[in-house]
XYZ file of C-alpha atoms in Angstrom:
523
model
C 74.330 -265.208 -141.584
C 74.753 -262.217 -143.749
C 76.506 -259.041 -142.292
C 75.918 -255.955 -143.936
C 78.439 -253.319 -144.751
C 77.214 -249.985 -143.586
C 78.333 -246.606 -144.863
C 79.278 -243.966 -142.295
C 76.946 -241.300 -143.785
C 74.051 -243.813 -143.447
C 74.841 -244.612 -139.822
C 75.188 -240.899 -139.002
C 71.631 -240.230 -140.069
C 70.023 -243.015 -138.252
C 68.986 -243.488 -134.475
C 70.217 -246.851 -133.081
C 66.711 -248.236 -133.313
C 66.237 -247.184 -136.829
C 69.654 -248.455 -137.612
C 68.884 -252.119 -136.345
C 65.806 -252.019 -138.314
C 67.421 -251.139 -141.532
C 70.455 -253.431 -140.957
C 69.541 -256.718 -139.201
C 72.809 -258.277 -138.123
C 74.200 -261.030 -136.077
C 75.465 -258.493 -133.555
C 73.550 -257.827 -130.219
C 74.586 -254.424 -129.556
C 75.334 -251.053 -131.328
C 79.006 -251.214 -130.141
C 79.362 -254.510 -131.987
C 78.023 -253.329 -135.107
C 80.146 -250.520 -135.145
C 83.141 -252.711 -134.806
C 82.120 -254.945 -137.569
C 81.502 -251.818 -139.882
C 84.924 -250.341 -138.958
C 86.500 -253.679 -139.988
C 84.880 -253.842 -143.259
C 85.524 -250.269 -144.164
C 89.141 -250.415 -142.967
C 88.552 -247.511 -140.583
C 90.310 -246.932 -137.163
C 87.966 -246.810 -133.980
C 86.592 -243.639 -132.894
C 87.621 -241.192 -130.221
C 87.325 -243.008 -127.022
C 85.139 -241.531 -124.280
C 87.625 -242.135 -121.348
C 87.514 -238.798 -119.580
C 85.847 -238.844 -116.267
C 84.511 -235.740 -114.421
C 87.520 -235.491 -112.299
C 89.582 -235.295 -115.506
C 87.386 -232.680 -117.158
C 87.651 -230.581 -114.010
C 91.344 -230.469 -113.772
C 91.809 -230.201 -117.601
C 89.920 -226.905 -117.290
C 91.940 -225.824 -114.101
C 95.058 -226.798 -115.760
C 94.521 -224.480 -118.619
C 93.770 -221.568 -116.463
C 95.847 -221.635 -113.337
C 99.458 -220.845 -114.449
C 101.858 -218.115 -114.939
C 98.992 -215.612 -115.169
C 98.274 -216.244 -111.366
C 101.829 -217.114 -110.202
C 103.510 -214.258 -111.849
C 101.264 -211.617 -113.689
C 98.898 -211.094 -110.777
C 101.662 -209.219 -109.034
C 101.869 -206.928 -112.023
C 98.183 -206.417 -112.034
C 98.279 -205.292 -108.356
C 101.227 -202.996 -109.134
C 99.467 -201.346 -111.983
C 95.936 -200.778 -110.762
C 96.295 -201.252 -106.755
C 94.670 -204.132 -104.883
C 91.272 -202.946 -105.214
C 91.560 -202.329 -109.001
C 93.043 -205.826 -109.421
C 90.180 -207.406 -107.467
C 87.618 -205.471 -109.405
C 89.037 -206.366 -113.061
C 89.464 -210.119 -112.164
C 86.000 -210.100 -110.487
C 84.305 -208.629 -113.597
C 86.143 -210.909 -115.934
C 85.221 -213.884 -113.707
C 81.622 -213.076 -114.122
C 82.027 -212.992 -117.964
C 83.899 -216.247 -117.761
C 80.972 -217.661 -115.649
C 78.362 -216.854 -118.367
C 80.493 -218.172 -121.112
C 81.187 -221.469 -119.183
C 77.389 -221.995 -118.560
C 76.700 -221.124 -122.255
C 79.344 -223.649 -123.243
C 78.004 -226.262 -120.869
C 74.560 -226.138 -122.213
C 75.738 -226.689 -125.854
C 78.454 -229.399 -124.963
C 76.166 -231.297 -122.757
C 73.530 -231.363 -125.563
C 76.064 -231.831 -128.326
C 79.577 -233.193 -127.115
C 81.813 -233.054 -129.824
C 85.592 -232.488 -130.008
C 85.204 -229.850 -132.511
C 83.337 -227.903 -129.932
C 83.234 -224.102 -130.758
C 83.986 -224.653 -134.309
C 81.165 -227.143 -134.766
C 78.624 -225.174 -132.864
C 79.508 -222.085 -134.859
C 78.895 -224.122 -138.150
C 75.960 -225.702 -137.139
C 74.025 -222.822 -135.292
C 75.421 -219.699 -137.049
C 77.479 -220.135 -140.463
C 79.882 -222.679 -141.664
C 82.371 -219.895 -142.619
C 82.388 -218.738 -138.939
C 83.082 -222.408 -137.737
C 85.853 -222.792 -140.334
C 87.402 -219.438 -138.997
C 87.076 -220.289 -135.360
C 88.280 -223.914 -135.798
C 91.725 -222.886 -137.698
C 92.383 -219.828 -135.482
C 91.969 -221.969 -132.323
C 94.229 -224.591 -133.659
C 96.846 -222.103 -134.548
C 96.454 -220.208 -131.201
C 97.188 -223.370 -129.272
C 99.958 -224.501 -131.517
C 101.722 -221.034 -130.906
C 101.067 -221.365 -127.255
C 103.039 -224.653 -127.286
C 105.949 -222.739 -128.675
C 105.592 -220.198 -125.796
C 105.606 -222.908 -123.278
C 108.887 -224.418 -124.779
C 110.473 -220.832 -124.448
C 109.258 -220.761 -120.837
C 110.789 -224.027 -120.049
C 114.202 -222.745 -121.032
C 113.890 -219.771 -118.741
C 112.612 -221.897 -115.963
C 115.535 -224.437 -116.253
C 118.078 -221.745 -116.411
C 117.183 -221.006 -112.809
C 118.755 -224.490 -111.790
C 121.063 -224.996 -114.674
C 122.216 -221.486 -115.806
C 125.159 -222.553 -118.217
C 123.300 -225.638 -119.949
C 122.157 -225.447 -123.743
C 118.347 -224.075 -123.706
C 117.282 -226.281 -126.604
C 117.781 -229.466 -124.696
C 115.172 -228.667 -122.209
C 112.598 -227.547 -125.040
C 113.310 -230.750 -126.758
C 112.579 -232.980 -123.717
C 109.522 -231.021 -122.741
C 108.179 -231.266 -126.477
C 108.803 -235.091 -126.270
C 107.026 -235.500 -123.001
C 103.940 -233.325 -124.203
C 103.875 -235.389 -127.481
C 104.071 -238.940 -125.880
C 101.446 -237.931 -122.932
C 99.057 -237.165 -125.850
C 100.204 -240.086 -128.112
C 99.641 -242.858 -125.488
C 95.858 -242.515 -125.042
C 93.293 -239.940 -124.191
C 93.229 -241.575 -120.657
C 97.007 -241.153 -120.473
C 96.527 -237.266 -121.295
C 93.592 -237.126 -118.689
C 95.586 -238.723 -115.854
C 98.845 -236.631 -116.534
C 96.867 -233.520 -116.632
C 94.970 -234.298 -113.506
C 98.250 -234.631 -111.598
C 99.820 -231.608 -113.068
C 96.684 -229.473 -112.351
C 96.622 -231.096 -108.786
C 100.009 -229.822 -107.942
C 98.956 -226.358 -108.972
C 95.795 -226.400 -106.957
C 97.577 -227.610 -103.816
C 100.086 -224.935 -104.228
C 97.540 -222.186 -104.343
C 95.443 -223.675 -101.441
C 98.703 -223.696 -99.291
C 99.379 -220.172 -100.395
C 96.078 -218.884 -99.347
C 96.235 -220.640 -96.038
C 99.605 -219.344 -95.259
C 98.646 -215.814 -96.379
C 95.458 -215.785 -94.194
C 97.477 -216.990 -91.282
C 100.005 -214.141 -91.766
C 97.119 -211.629 -92.318
C 95.655 -212.507 -88.762
C 99.326 -212.464 -87.124
C 99.900 -216.107 -86.690
C 102.697 -216.473 -89.222
C 105.356 -213.981 -90.186
C 105.329 -211.572 -87.493
C 102.904 -208.659 -86.741
C 99.803 -208.574 -88.778
C 99.818 -205.556 -91.511
C 96.060 -205.194 -91.151
C 94.559 -203.278 -94.089
C 97.435 -200.754 -94.098
C 98.656 -201.999 -97.594
C 94.998 -201.429 -98.986
C 95.064 -197.842 -97.956
C 98.631 -196.831 -98.620
C 99.330 -194.256 -101.349
C 96.568 -194.212 -103.778
C 95.358 -197.658 -102.728
C 93.033 -199.402 -103.092
C 92.648 -198.045 -106.660
C 95.819 -196.737 -108.636
C 96.292 -195.343 -111.935
C 92.862 -194.429 -112.785
C 90.460 -196.087 -115.529
C 93.231 -196.759 -118.060
C 95.002 -198.794 -115.500
C 91.940 -200.663 -114.591
C 91.287 -201.325 -118.236
C 94.855 -202.540 -118.824
C 94.531 -204.939 -115.780
C 91.135 -205.796 -117.256
C 92.788 -207.333 -120.391
C 95.457 -209.030 -118.433
C 92.832 -210.863 -116.260
C 91.197 -211.904 -119.623
C 94.320 -213.412 -120.785
C 94.799 -215.137 -117.461
C 91.295 -216.793 -117.588
C 91.730 -217.963 -121.078
C 91.850 -221.910 -121.150
C 88.687 -222.481 -119.270
C 87.168 -223.294 -122.862
C 89.364 -226.430 -122.973
C 86.519 -228.382 -121.329
C 84.597 -227.786 -124.647
C 87.246 -229.464 -126.667
C 87.289 -232.435 -124.306
C 83.593 -232.871 -124.513
C 83.955 -235.423 -127.416
C 85.633 -237.849 -125.087
C 84.006 -237.343 -121.897
C 82.554 -240.732 -120.681
C 79.148 -239.198 -119.591
C 78.995 -235.622 -121.044
C 75.349 -235.148 -120.138
C 76.384 -235.244 -116.433
C 79.848 -234.742 -116.169
C 80.328 -231.593 -118.291
C 77.807 -229.466 -116.298
C 79.167 -230.820 -113.018
C 82.703 -229.985 -114.112
C 81.963 -226.446 -115.272
C 79.910 -225.584 -112.195
C 82.821 -226.741 -109.871
C 85.644 -225.397 -111.942
C 84.301 -221.830 -112.273
C 83.998 -221.340 -108.513
C 87.483 -222.882 -107.823
C 89.150 -220.683 -110.393
C 87.310 -217.525 -109.210
C 88.042 -218.334 -105.564
C 91.674 -219.072 -106.232
C 92.234 -215.840 -108.212
C 90.173 -213.506 -105.900
C 91.560 -214.986 -102.664
C 95.346 -215.098 -103.981
C 95.099 -211.482 -105.098
C 93.453 -210.434 -101.872
C 96.198 -212.164 -99.843
C 98.962 -210.486 -102.043
C 97.243 -207.198 -101.687
C 97.154 -207.332 -98.004
C 100.627 -208.422 -97.321
C 102.660 -206.678 -100.093
C 102.257 -202.944 -100.753
C 101.304 -202.268 -104.511
C 104.304 -199.943 -104.504
C 106.728 -202.768 -104.108
C 108.713 -202.488 -107.502
C 109.426 -206.270 -107.574
C 105.690 -206.979 -107.971
C 105.922 -205.920 -111.772
C 108.759 -208.301 -112.484
C 108.109 -211.765 -114.102
C 111.165 -213.208 -112.412
C 110.228 -216.250 -110.410
C 112.434 -215.017 -107.552
C 110.259 -211.863 -107.366
C 106.949 -213.720 -107.843
C 104.358 -212.459 -105.364
C 103.978 -216.148 -104.302
C 107.659 -216.311 -103.667
C 107.772 -213.074 -101.709
C 104.833 -214.175 -99.482
C 106.394 -217.600 -98.676
C 109.624 -216.039 -98.083
C 107.907 -213.618 -95.634
C 106.493 -216.545 -93.887
C 109.893 -217.972 -93.447
C 109.349 -220.971 -95.734
C 112.902 -221.972 -96.813
C 113.618 -222.563 -100.530
C 110.476 -220.568 -101.675
C 112.070 -219.650 -104.961
C 113.074 -223.208 -105.810
C 109.687 -224.424 -104.891
C 107.771 -221.877 -107.011
C 110.080 -222.515 -109.987
C 109.098 -226.257 -109.747
C 105.471 -225.239 -109.522
C 105.634 -222.845 -112.393
C 107.507 -225.659 -114.377
C 104.529 -227.953 -113.746
C 102.212 -225.139 -114.825
C 104.086 -224.649 -118.044
C 104.181 -228.494 -118.885
C 100.328 -228.476 -117.993
C 99.585 -225.755 -120.426
C 101.574 -227.210 -123.069
C 100.147 -230.512 -122.482
C 96.599 -229.242 -122.647
C 97.334 -227.039 -125.681
C 98.619 -230.057 -127.711
C 95.564 -231.827 -126.755
C 92.967 -229.186 -127.711
C 94.851 -228.185 -131.103
C 95.150 -231.795 -132.055
C 91.403 -232.508 -131.447
C 90.245 -229.385 -133.329
C 92.579 -230.214 -136.238
C 91.057 -233.718 -136.367
C 87.645 -232.388 -136.179
C 88.258 -229.803 -139.028
C 89.578 -232.778 -141.117
C 86.301 -234.947 -140.371
C 84.233 -232.020 -141.570
C 86.223 -231.581 -144.754
C 87.759 -228.169 -143.690
C 91.522 -229.725 -143.387
C 93.318 -232.339 -145.188
C 91.689 -235.634 -144.888
C 94.856 -237.501 -143.670
C 94.768 -235.428 -140.510
C 91.528 -237.299 -139.598
C 93.238 -240.624 -139.111
C 93.114 -242.231 -135.703
C 95.507 -244.929 -134.235
C 94.288 -248.051 -132.339
C 93.912 -246.128 -129.013
C 91.625 -243.533 -130.642
C 94.474 -240.733 -130.906
C 94.513 -238.333 -133.879
C 98.022 -239.238 -134.637
C 98.531 -237.266 -137.827
C 96.879 -234.216 -136.390
C 99.160 -234.713 -133.273
C 102.271 -234.835 -135.235
C 101.378 -231.944 -137.614
C 100.568 -229.770 -134.450
C 103.849 -230.662 -132.802
C 105.897 -229.773 -136.083
C 103.954 -226.500 -136.246
C 104.615 -225.742 -132.449
C 108.245 -226.693 -132.907
C 108.678 -224.235 -136.091
C 107.002 -221.439 -133.998
C 109.346 -222.121 -131.337
C 112.277 -221.692 -133.580
C 111.054 -218.231 -134.742
C 112.164 -216.955 -131.138
C 115.902 -217.369 -132.170
C 115.514 -215.249 -135.343
C 115.151 -211.538 -135.998
C 115.247 -210.666 -132.223
C 112.068 -212.750 -131.677
C 109.897 -210.251 -133.556
C 108.003 -212.960 -135.467
C 107.610 -215.088 -132.346
C 106.007 -212.049 -130.435
C 103.584 -211.506 -133.327
C 102.665 -215.199 -133.330
C 101.916 -214.893 -129.516
C 99.764 -211.743 -130.154
C 97.723 -213.633 -132.684
C 97.283 -216.578 -130.243
C 96.146 -214.159 -127.502
C 93.640 -212.138 -129.580
C 92.324 -215.733 -130.680
C 91.145 -216.422 -127.146
C 88.907 -213.396 -127.116
C 87.545 -213.993 -130.535
C 86.717 -217.721 -129.604
C 84.843 -216.261 -126.396
C 82.850 -214.044 -128.715
C 82.084 -217.194 -131.074
C 80.794 -219.112 -127.919
C 78.407 -216.280 -126.984
C 76.958 -215.865 -130.486
C 76.679 -219.488 -130.803
C 74.783 -220.186 -127.640
C 72.514 -217.176 -128.397
C 71.465 -218.737 -131.810
C 71.422 -222.244 -130.475
C 68.907 -221.390 -127.708
C 66.801 -219.510 -130.290
C 66.844 -222.398 -132.781
C 65.988 -224.911 -130.264
C 62.896 -222.982 -129.236
C 61.883 -221.968 -132.677
C 62.227 -225.666 -133.886
C 59.562 -226.648 -131.053
C 61.819 -228.396 -128.571
C 61.259 -228.084 -124.822
C 63.776 -226.203 -122.806
C 63.126 -228.908 -120.140
C 64.684 -231.568 -122.258
C 68.084 -230.055 -122.318
C 70.709 -232.066 -120.194
C 71.778 -228.704 -118.804
C 70.187 -225.240 -119.003
C 72.308 -221.927 -118.721
C 70.932 -219.421 -116.530
C 70.327 -215.837 -117.148
C 69.660 -216.264 -121.076
C 69.741 -214.053 -122.889
C 71.489 -211.730 -120.614
C 74.401 -214.073 -120.161
C 75.391 -214.517 -123.831
C 74.759 -210.717 -124.581
C 76.919 -209.671 -121.561
C 79.724 -211.911 -122.224
C 79.699 -210.887 -125.894
C 79.706 -207.122 -125.167
C 82.431 -207.434 -122.361
C 84.653 -209.456 -124.694
C 84.227 -206.828 -127.564
C 85.203 -204.127 -124.867
C 88.280 -206.073 -124.008
C 89.199 -206.481 -127.512
C 88.653 -202.753 -128.335
C 90.720 -201.933 -125.147
C 93.672 -203.492 -126.648
C 94.321 -200.188 -128.392
C 94.892 -198.339 -125.096
C 98.337 -199.573 -124.625
C 99.352 -198.055 -128.140
C 98.881 -194.325 -126.874
C 102.108 -193.613 -125.025
C 103.485 -190.326 -123.712
C 105.695 -190.190 -126.818
C 102.592 -190.380 -129.100
C 100.949 -193.316 -131.032
C 102.759 -196.634 -131.241
C 101.775 -197.905 -134.637
C 104.031 -201.009 -134.384
C 102.244 -201.823 -131.000
C 98.813 -201.242 -132.326
C 99.308 -203.587 -135.344
C 100.927 -206.250 -133.034
C 97.821 -206.233 -130.890
C 95.214 -206.431 -133.581
C 96.990 -208.747 -135.992
C 94.791 -211.749 -134.970
C 91.796 -210.015 -136.153
C 92.611 -209.601 -140.027
C 94.028 -213.091 -139.940
C 90.606 -214.460 -138.389
C 88.598 -212.345 -140.915
C 90.547 -213.429 -143.793
C 89.910 -217.261 -142.926
C 86.275 -216.311 -142.684
C 86.092 -214.370 -145.808
C 87.994 -217.024 -148.033
C 85.707 -219.955 -146.915
C 82.494 -217.572 -147.251
C 83.363 -216.521 -150.854
C 84.549 -219.796 -151.855
C 81.346 -221.871 -150.674
C 79.063 -218.885 -150.711
C 77.693 -219.758 -147.198
C 74.800 -217.789 -145.370
C 73.790 -217.457 -141.806
C 71.415 -220.479 -141.037
C 67.698 -219.662 -140.641
C 66.634 -220.578 -137.102
C 64.337 -223.285 -138.514
C 66.959 -224.644 -140.516
C 69.684 -224.981 -137.873
C 70.916 -228.691 -137.458
C 70.199 -229.835 -133.915
C 70.580 -233.506 -134.590
C 72.969 -235.225 -132.300
C 73.479 -238.751 -131.217
C 71.017 -238.172 -128.312
C 68.698 -235.827 -130.307
C 67.942 -237.340 -133.613
C 64.185 -237.338 -133.635
C 61.980 -234.327 -134.008
C 59.607 -233.460 -131.137
C 56.191 -234.763 -131.321
């Protein structure tokens, strides 16, 4: 019997029922038809939905719990005192909660790997989606370079006389292979990477609480460290703003869940479930960990501000509890955290680059998938750029490398701003086109307050970057430019696309809300 060769564009605009009506075939299921169509069109299979809820949860945890908690938390307490650090992380935690629920609503409704780029393109303006997509890709590609540098510092703890490039090369190969094998391979590796960090934080909190009540480590300090010196708040408002920004950087990575939505096995249920559980775990881990550190170690301790693993607040607390080899144990955990961050970064940037190629916003060859559904060309391209960025750390005293990291850091806040705007527009368009909110797979609470609050707070954090430029010696122009270099790069991407294609913000009634699950208009 005759089999029809179906074009992708025609299939994309038809529901399953309409598709079979127009194209009668010998196949019995939509999956069989897709397979036949792929064979006739010489196209590789699509992305494979093999990430389960447990993978999604750990991917988001893995992108968040890392050096920001294990090392930078000590600096936050040293700068603003235990009370200031708790307040800053709690406020940023609330903002992230609102952003996560906004992302959950859009991702459950429209689970795509392009995530924030696709949502901005569909719900706001194509030029915004283009700029967000490319900046997010570059942000994570640069972050991969940062993790490769971090690996060399960590391995120097055990092998001080070994060539640093060897460890970076081994780490890059591991990250590449974990992403190359299959999405399930990536999901499993990230699950176990993140699990090690989670177990470490749980043990730390339990040990710390036992020390606080006097069961471990000698006599309990009580709340004496919360009242010593200027505690619980130190340094005034400017110190709080500084920690506020540091907390924002620590929480970056929670949005990884959106990038993984396109390969979730049951996105309508698994994404909201993962986001609800992940947020509370992250907030609980950060707040409790900072509370434990603030109770046990005076904020005046000079070593708290150090980023040396031997002086990490986690190491100090474990040593105080009498745990042998605390520095070696924490060094191993931090190594796991670094590999996890690099692994997740390579995954997220690869999927974003693949999606940009599929939407015609990147070279078409980057949209190729191998037989396991992995965007192999996008993966290779990302690894090459990450490696090139890593090499800049060896030239010009690392000035170029430092600027790349500043661009990456600022992009995280820009993405959060994009998520808030996209969600605000999505909900407005959904209602304007006559859809019922009850039909959404997941409904974010506190709308419209949530996206507006997250947007406002993100802008405050971005503007607050300038505070560090005002020093006792005057205005640090170089520091100011380094802090904001990410913004003109983002604006340039947005402006070039907008001028070239003359794009405009979509009217609410024209916003494209069609998805595989929502292709028909409401009755």
